[in-house]
mmCIF file of C-alpha atoms in Angstrom:
data_model
loop_
_atom_site.group_PDB
_atom_site.id
_atom_site.type_symbol
_atom_site.label_atom_id
_atom_site.label_comp_id
_atom_site.label_asym_id
_atom_site.label_seq_id
_atom_site.Cartn_x
_atom_site.Cartn_y
_atom_site.Cartn_z
ATOM 1 C CA MET A 1 0.013 0.202 -0.279
ATOM 2 C CA GLY A 2 2.128 3.182 -1.157
ATOM 3 C CA MET A 3 0.653 6.173 -1.279
ATOM 4 C CA ALA A 4 0.854 8.111 -4.758
ATOM 5 C CA VAL A 5 2.945 12.144 -4.126
ATOM 6 C CA GLY A 6 2.930 13.774 -6.376
ATOM 7 C CA GLY A 7 -0.898 14.624 -7.508
ATOM 8 C CA ARG A 8 -2.683 15.468 -11.087
ATOM 9 C CA LYS A 9 -0.895 15.640 -13.725
ATOM 10 C CA GLY A 10 -1.720 18.851 -16.240
ATOM 11 C CA VAL A 11 -3.264 22.179 -15.645
ATOM 12 C CA LYS A 12 -6.246 22.801 -12.287
ATOM 13 C CA SER A 13 -9.199 24.464 -13.235
ATOM 14 C CA GLU A 14 -10.941 24.912 -9.835
ATOM 15 C CA PRO A 15 -10.285 28.116 -8.787
ATOM 16 C CA ASN A 16 -8.614 29.346 -5.563
ATOM 17 C CA ILE A 17 -10.872 29.652 -3.086
ATOM 18 C CA VAL A 18 -8.886 30.670 -0.135
ATOM 19 C CA PRO A 19 -7.647 34.534 -0.966
ATOM 20 C CA LEU A 20 -12.315 35.283 -2.228
ATOM 21 C CA ILE A 21 -13.293 33.954 1.478
ATOM 22 C CA ASP A 22 -10.883 36.518 2.996
ATOM 23 C CA ILE A 23 -12.194 39.485 1.005
ATOM 24 C CA LEU A 24 -15.604 38.017 1.801
ATOM 25 C CA LEU A 25 -14.261 38.362 5.775
ATOM 26 C CA VAL A 26 -12.985 42.107 4.778
ATOM 27 C CA LEU A 27 -16.107 43.145 3.510
ATOM 28 C CA LEU A 28 -18.096 41.504 6.130
ATOM 29 C CA ILE A 29 -16.032 43.724 8.986
ATOM 30 C CA ILE A 30 -16.610 46.660 6.769
ATOM 31 C CA PHE A 31 -19.607 46.539 6.934
ATOM 32 C CA MET A 32 -20.328 45.776 10.603
ATOM 33 C CA VAL A 33 -18.701 48.432 11.073
ATOM 34 C CA ILE A 34 -20.114 51.552 8.484
ATOM 35 C CA THR A 35 -23.566 49.965 9.045
ATOM 36 C CA PRO A 36 -24.083 51.183 13.447
ATOM 37 C CA LEU A 37 -22.569 55.331 11.970
ATOM 38 C CA VAL A 38 -25.790 55.303 9.300
ATOM 39 C CA PRO A 39 -28.328 57.980 10.422
ATOM 40 C CA LYS A 40 -31.726 56.732 10.723
ATOM 41 C CA GLY A 41 -34.648 58.754 11.600
ATOM 42 C CA LEU A 42 -36.239 61.683 10.105
ATOM 43 C CA ASP A 43 -34.886 66.100 10.251
ATOM 44 C CA ALA A 44 -36.812 67.391 12.114
ATOM 45 C CA LEU A 45 -36.767 71.816 13.068
ATOM 46 C CA VAL A 46 -36.420 71.420 16.713
ATOM 47 C CA PRO A 47 -37.567 75.078 16.807
ATOM 48 C CA GLN A 48 -34.570 76.945 19.726
ATOM 49 C CA PRO A 49 -36.709 79.287 23.091
ATOM 50 C CA ASN A 50 -35.700 82.288 23.484
ATOM 51 C CA PRO A 51 -32.697 83.757 26.005
ATOM 52 C CA LYS A 52 -35.567 86.227 27.341
ATOM 53 C CA LYS A 53 -38.170 85.376 29.361
ATOM 54 C CA ASP A 54 -39.623 88.561 29.926
ATOM 55 C CA VAL A 55 -40.965 90.235 27.312
ATOM 56 C CA GLN A 56 -44.258 87.892 26.127
ATOM 57 C CA GLN A 57 -44.349 88.688 22.291
ATOM 58 C CA PRO A 58 -47.907 87.324 20.518
ATOM 59 C CA GLU A 59 -47.695 84.445 18.314
ATOM 60 C CA ASP A 60 -46.342 84.613 15.080
ATOM 61 C CA VAL A 61 -50.090 84.325 12.842
ATOM 62 C CA ARG A 62 -47.574 82.971 9.942
ATOM 63 C CA THR A 63 -46.243 79.436 12.201
ATOM 64 C CA VAL A 64 -48.412 76.541 11.483
ATOM 65 C CA VAL A 65 -49.176 73.949 14.626
ATOM 66 C CA VAL A 66 -50.805 70.733 14.204
ATOM 67 C CA SER A 67 -51.502 69.732 17.445
ATOM 68 C CA VAL A 68 -52.404 65.423 18.078
ATOM 69 C CA SER A 69 -54.314 64.689 21.238
ATOM 70 C CA THR A 70 -54.943 61.005 21.992
ATOM 71 C CA GLY A 71 -58.105 59.294 20.296
ATOM 72 C CA GLY A 72 -57.252 60.748 16.679
ATOM 73 C CA GLN A 73 -57.803 64.109 17.106
ATOM 74 C CA LEU A 74 -55.976 67.083 15.306
ATOM 75 C CA LYS A 75 -56.003 70.936 15.151
ATOM 76 C CA ILE A 76 -54.145 73.176 13.150
ATOM 77 C CA ASN A 77 -53.030 75.886 15.673
ATOM 78 C CA GLN A 78 -56.742 76.004 16.845
ATOM 79 C CA ASP A 79 -59.199 74.280 14.541
ATOM 80 C CA ALA A 80 -59.948 70.608 14.449
ATOM 81 C CA VAL A 81 -59.066 68.784 11.307
ATOM 82 C CA THR A 82 -59.803 64.927 10.335
ATOM 83 C CA LYS A 83 -56.193 63.297 8.317
ATOM 84 C CA ASP A 84 -58.116 63.258 5.582
ATOM 85 C CA GLN A 85 -58.873 66.437 5.801
ATOM 86 C CA LEU A 86 -54.935 67.754 7.188
ATOM 87 C CA GLY A 87 -53.235 67.114 3.809
ATOM 88 C CA ALA A 88 -55.964 69.174 1.950
ATOM 89 C CA ARG A 89 -55.541 71.837 4.483
ATOM 90 C CA LEU A 90 -52.104 72.080 4.902
ATOM 91 C CA ILE A 91 -51.682 72.680 1.295
ATOM 92 C CA ASP A 92 -54.084 75.795 0.908
ATOM 93 C CA ILE A 93 -52.717 76.802 3.960
ATOM 94 C CA PHE A 94 -48.881 76.742 1.973
ATOM 95 C CA LYS A 95 -50.053 77.416 -0.963
ATOM 96 C CA THR A 96 -48.924 81.166 -1.237
ATOM 97 C CA ARG A 97 -46.543 81.146 1.699
ATOM 98 C CA ALA A 98 -42.575 81.042 0.445
ATOM 99 C CA GLU A 99 -41.503 79.390 3.504
ATOM 100 C CA ARG A 100 -42.894 75.635 4.478
ATOM 101 C CA VAL A 101 -42.188 75.785 7.959
ATOM 102 C CA MET A 102 -44.752 73.649 10.248
ATOM 103 C CA PHE A 103 -44.527 72.296 13.304
ATOM 104 C CA VAL A 104 -46.240 68.857 15.329
ATOM 105 C CA LYS A 105 -47.507 69.015 18.370
ATOM 106 C CA GLY A 106 -48.399 65.669 20.244
ATOM 107 C CA ASP A 107 -49.458 64.740 23.278
ATOM 108 C CA PRO A 108 -47.541 63.748 25.713
ATOM 109 C CA ASP A 109 -49.770 59.409 25.445
ATOM 110 C CA VAL A 110 -50.039 59.759 21.754
ATOM 111 C CA LEU A 111 -48.168 56.864 19.452
ATOM 112 C CA PHE A 112 -45.648 58.466 17.632
ATOM 113 C CA GLY A 113 -47.144 56.282 14.598
ATOM 114 C CA ASP A 114 -49.440 58.822 15.036
ATOM 115 C CA VAL A 115 -47.047 61.810 14.966
ATOM 116 C CA ALA A 116 -45.005 60.166 12.287
ATOM 117 C CA GLU A 117 -48.040 59.988 9.850
ATOM 118 C CA VAL A 118 -48.813 63.058 10.476
ATOM 119 C CA ILE A 119 -45.367 63.986 8.901
ATOM 120 C CA ASP A 120 -46.225 62.244 6.104
ATOM 121 C CA ILE A 121 -49.782 63.994 5.038
ATOM 122 C CA ALA A 122 -47.329 67.485 5.706
ATOM 123 C CA LYS A 123 -44.538 65.716 3.124
ATOM 124 C CA GLY A 124 -47.692 64.548 1.216
ATOM 125 C CA ALA A 125 -48.350 68.402 1.456
ATOM 126 C CA GLN A 126 -45.138 70.043 -0.149
ATOM 127 C CA ILE A 127 -44.210 70.507 3.377
ATOM 128 C CA ASP A 128 -40.287 71.724 3.274
ATOM 129 C CA LYS A 129 -39.945 71.489 7.249
ATOM 130 C CA VAL A 130 -41.759 69.705 9.735
ATOM 131 C CA GLY A 131 -40.155 70.983 13.825
ATOM 132 C CA LEU A 132 -40.956 68.619 16.929
ATOM 133 C CA ILE A 133 -42.577 70.529 19.717
ATOM 134 C CA THR A 134 -41.769 68.552 23.022
ATOM 135 C CA ALA A 135 -42.907 69.846 26.921
ATOM 136 C CA LYS A 136 -39.765 71.187 27.388
ATOM 137 C CA ILE A 137 -39.332 73.440 24.397
ATOM 138 C CA GLU A 138 -43.252 74.334 25.405
ATOM 139 C CA GLU A 139 -41.931 75.602 28.895
ATOM 140 C CA GLY A 140 -39.152 77.913 27.373
ATOM 141 C CA GLN A 141 -36.285 75.635 29.078
#
């Protein structure tokens, strides 16, 4: 019982797999490192409070705030609207304005999905920037 030494004669037709596996592992490591660095979420314009708390300025009539209450109730500034009417009302409000900025204020008990739906409707109405009003911003902090 002897063992053959030397192997087959002729050209080896199968590709060398080891360098391909090395490249694959390097690419896998690169993607694992880059994936957490990709920004996620929506662009939001958060209004900054005024540093002067003594001076009470009247609310700008050009500021549009959509309030989302529990139970799916929506208000544009103080006017109640339904989700079906929201897009058309926003288009009417912003059709003559050059600056298309809107703010969304949600109650603390409202699910973010409801707020995200309002933001989506606003984007469909060609609103350029949508800001979020939080409790701290309302208090002026």
